[in-house]
Amino acid sequence: MPANETAPPVKKKGRRARLIVLVLVLALFAGLGYGAYWSVDSVRASFPQTTGSLKVPGLTGTVDVKRDAHGIPQLYADNDDDLFRAQGFVHAQDRFWEMDVRRHMTSGRLSEMFGSGQVETDAFLRTLGWRQVAQAEYDTKLSPETKKYLQAYADGVNAYLKGKSGKDLSVEHAALGLSGDYRPEQWSPVDSVAWLKAMAWDLRGNMQDEIDRALMATKLPQAQIDELYPPYPYDRNKPVVEGGKVDGGKYTPQGGAAGTGPGTGTGSGNAVGTQTVTPTGAGAGNAGGLADNATAQGAAVGLRTQLSALADTLDEIPAILGPNGSGIGSNSWVISGKYTTTGKPLLANDPHLSPQLPSVWYQMGLHCRAVSAQCQYDVAGYTFSGMPGVVIGHNADIAWGMTNLGADVTDLYLEQVKPEGYVYDNKVLPFATREEVIKVAGGASKKITVRTTNNGPLVSDRSEELATVGTRAPVASSAPDRGDGYAVALRWTALDPGKAMDAVFKLNRAKDFAGFRAAAADFEVPSQNLIYADNKGATGNIGYQAPGRIPVRGQGDGRMPAPGWDSKYAWKGGKDGNAGYIPQNELPWDYNPSRGYIVTANQAVVETGTGAGKYPYLLTTDWGYGARSQRINDLIEAKIKDGGRISTDDMRTMQMDNSSEIAALLTPMLSKIEISDPGVRAAQKLLDGWNYTQEPDSAAAAYFNAVWRNILELSFGDKMPKELRIEGSCMNVRGNGTGPADDLAKTVRECGTRDADSAQPDGGDRWFEVVRRLVKDEKSQWWSAPAKGLNNPATTTRDELFARAMADARWELTAKLGKDQSTWSWGRLHQLTLKNQTIGTEGPGFMQWLLNRGPWDLGGGEATVNATGWNASSGYGVTWVPSMRMVVNLNELDKSRWINLTGASGHAYNAHYTDQTTMWAKGELLEWPFGKDAVEKATVDTLTLKPEGS
């Protein structure tokens, strides 16, 4: 059954039987009339033709589309235009519903497809103006060659759409047609460019942390907030790049890295001076806040209503893209040929994103039959449906991978608003305004006005609650009068036009490290860690580049909302008023480091600060804390110690490493606690001899993670402001004295309001670091928890709270998994259900049954290398996954390996809808043919695309 598909796809006879059952179920749900419409033919009508031939307008020659047993296509053409026209056609064959939803989302037009329920999301996205920025990029920034490719791709998509609608495109389009007259429009090149804005939003950095810290300030003193955002542990977890310096306008890696080719130029920003880095740690929380401490506190309280509502608005966006929390990240690492069994580099990558069905990635090869000036590409890897080129992968010479750099590229600004404009340096400036009309399927259109300051668009305009000022906010005399209220503006690098689309094609063509760095210089948004390997010389070369448009601030460090009325807090700019960014030549990079490997897993890129060996620019204060990266470092070091070498299979094994850093820290403490209750004591014994690995069948992992979740709830969760606690979690609290309804003597019922995916504490590696520091103080105030009934006495010490968490975990798992702990397993708690975006998450029940798949029992966990993340505030279900995995063998590319989270097809009941998922869950990798002979051997279906008139 589709609701519990944990086995490989059945044969064609079985699939047809399931389709017949589906028709009967739909008939029951929708009535005989709709049941007749939803025939077997209706479900299968959108399946792509994969054999024979088709005529495609615009082609100048034939293109062969060779699909393997998993439906993964390799395209062969004689010129670039034909190659990208065919890529658009094939993407549309397998994934047009996904493409159609994405372009409506990036344009703020979901209401045209799904009705009034999406109006608020559309209004927010229209306020950000992704579509306008994408249009500006296409019109003014991209090279003529890139624009030509984008047009060819769009022509290919439109060739597929010609004459098709409803069931001919997808089951989802057919379902949409039952309730309206929606018809897909033509694809445009700007539709492709806009998708990069969506990915940039997913990887936007610390915006959520900035909101959370400001909300925490309404309930917690600054010293406690600092404890919850500790400094990065450079002494324990290595940064990506060690050593190196900025001198003479260039970054030089440790050892000089001679022979790496020409520099990359100054990038797209102004060549500003060195930025003073504010040290992190205790007392630094307000460094990026408002003009003085009193103003910072006032602004934080004043923003409580606005930021809470903004957080709610942001929670609506993840329905398409995935939540932006501690789980987001990725692993990548590359090993020099000096330490591999192949004698050439091995490169691994697995980006961590929200699980989606179909996967955000689409595997594909783009090959010129003969590489020449007219046909420049021979590349394979992971693509985005709706966008030409390969995003991550390899060509015949180099391989590359990406992880989120995590640079702070967003700032929230508090704005003083007047009827005639906004205040800036004691002057009132007029807003830049534009009108937006949101069309609504089945309803009246809605008109909105977007107001923009020199700090960005007013995101607070998109909510009635956000429009209400913080009337109780105490502000210092240095802050301006609030007048009719403070508004909130968003400054974000992705709202300025850039050239990231150029970078994709340059990466696909790069032949060496110099070409790779030149491509990286255009990869402005989102800011990524780019790793590199090539097959040149005796052992090949490995490298790293931190690209991206990363702002240089005036005052502040971006940790807290800044005063928009004060120009000292603006991003530094040149005479033309454009923002200043760290020059590309001064961004960190590395090439063939002496250690023989490079690891990026969202840890600190470099150690920032002043003094020898410190990087002088502020990249962010909110790195991942290095739990995954250091584990990978340790695994590599252990393998190459005493002359050992690493194989392709070793790389795969590392990707599936389930070891828990927090379990290794806490389990010895938990095992020593005296427990009198026999049921809890029996559960405690599960931890005896456990090796801290979170395998799906591990009872110890299930119990430990339940204990960890309860430790977090008791020590931190109940102390969070309601805006950070999970929606529906209610508790009695004393008033905070800030209003007539909640004086200190009065107890009120207060319920959490935060979406489950972004509630705190989420249990990520920031919380690992928080607890690591606090366990040294057995009487920290964080270990105090009030009594809850007779069986849950108040706690005042670490061990008392740990004992209570162990008891709570025992009874929680008894309720979830049964009294017999021998039947417990981590996988039964930690399950993945794949949901088709939009209709599969919010559509009618029978459509969810039709489109969704799962569950799968998984191992791994939060901040492990096998990063199947979960939010400890909301439960154990999987919210983050390695969205794909790949290992590239630079010695013999045909022996590289890859896997996708789902499958090539976006069509429910197609054989390739989720045919890779069970293998993915087990950590298996598929063969990845690249050379012509290997592709031919793997081919099971060949479709020839021909010019019209041929």
Coordinates of N, CA and C in Angstrom, one line a residue, residues 290-291 295-296 298-299 413-417 422-427 454-455 475-476 478-482 485-487 561-570:
L290 N 20.9 47.3 19.3 CA 20.6 48.7 19.1 C 21.7 49.6 19.8
A291 N 21.4 51.0 19.7 CA 22.5 51.9 20.0 C 23.1 51.8 21.3
T295 N 18.5 50.7 24.9 CA 17.7 50.7 23.7 C 17.5 49.3 23.2
A296 N 18.6 48.5 23.3 CA 18.5 47.1 22.8 C 17.4 46.3 23.6
G298 N 14.8 47.6 25.1 CA 13.5 48.2 24.7 C 13.1 47.7 23.4
A299 N 14.0 47.7 22.4 CA 13.7 47.2 21.1 C 13.3 45.7 21.1
Y413 N 15.8 45.1 10.7 CA 15.9 46.5 11.2 C 14.6 47.0 11.7
L414 N 14.6 47.6 12.9 CA 13.5 48.3 13.5 C 13.4 49.7 12.9
E415 N 12.2 50.0 12.3 CA 12.0 51.3 11.6 C 11.0 52.1 12.3
Q416 N 11.3 53.4 12.5 CA 10.3 54.4 13.0 C 9.5 54.9 11.8
V417 N 8.2 54.7 11.8 CA 7.4 55.0 10.7 C 6.6 56.2 11.0
Y422 N 9.6 57.1 6.6 CA 10.4 56.5 7.7 C 11.6 57.4 8.1
V423 N 12.0 57.3 9.4 CA 13.0 58.1 9.9 C 14.4 57.5 9.6
Y424 N 15.3 58.4 9.1 CA 16.7 57.9 8.9 C 17.6 59.1 9.1
D425 N 18.5 59.0 10.1 CA 19.4 60.0 10.5 C 18.6 61.4 10.7
N426 N 17.6 61.3 11.5 CA 16.8 62.5 11.9 C 16.0 63.1 10.7
K427 N 16.0 62.4 9.6 CA 15.2 62.9 8.5 C 14.1 61.9 8.1
N454 N 15.4 52.0 2.9 CA 16.8 51.8 2.4 C 17.4 50.6 3.1
N455 N 16.7 50.0 4.1 CA 17.1 48.8 4.7 C 16.4 47.6 4.2
V475 N 11.7 52.1 26.1 CA 12.8 52.5 25.3 C 13.6 53.6 26.0
A476 N 14.9 53.6 25.7 CA 15.8 54.6 26.3 C 15.6 56.0 25.6
S478 N 17.6 57.6 24.1 CA 18.3 57.7 22.8 C 17.6 57.2 21.6
A479 N 16.5 56.4 21.9 CA 15.7 55.9 20.8 C 14.6 56.9 20.4
P480 N 14.2 57.0 19.2 CA 13.2 58.0 18.8 C 11.9 57.6 19.3
D481 N 11.0 58.5 19.4 CA 9.6 58.3 19.8 C 9.0 57.3 18.9
R482 N 8.2 56.3 19.4 CA 7.7 55.3 18.6 C 6.5 55.8 17.7
G485 N 4.3 53.6 15.8 CA 4.8 52.3 15.9 C 6.0 52.0 15.2
Y486 N 6.7 51.0 15.6 CA 7.9 50.5 14.9 C 7.5 49.5 13.9
A487 N 8.1 49.5 12.8 CA 8.0 48.4 11.7 C 9.3 47.6 11.6
P561 N 18.1 42.5 16.2 CA 17.6 43.6 15.3 C 18.3 44.9 15.5
A562 N 18.5 45.6 14.5 CA 19.3 46.9 14.5 C 18.4 48.1 14.3
P563 N 18.8 49.3 14.8 CA 18.0 50.5 14.6 C 18.1 51.0 13.2
G564 N 17.0 50.9 12.5 CA 17.0 51.3 11.1 C 17.1 52.8 10.9
W565 N 16.8 53.6 12.0 CA 16.9 55.0 11.9 C 18.3 55.6 12.0
D566 N 19.3 54.7 12.3 CA 20.7 55.2 12.5 C 21.6 54.6 11.4
S567 N 22.2 55.4 10.6 CA 23.0 55.0 9.4 C 24.2 54.3 9.9
K568 N 24.6 54.4 11.1 CA 25.8 53.7 11.6 C 25.6 52.2 11.6
Y569 N 24.4 51.7 11.6 CA 24.1 50.3 11.6 C 23.8 49.7 10.2
A570 N 23.9 50.6 9.2 CA 23.6 50.1 7.8 C 24.8 49.3 7.3

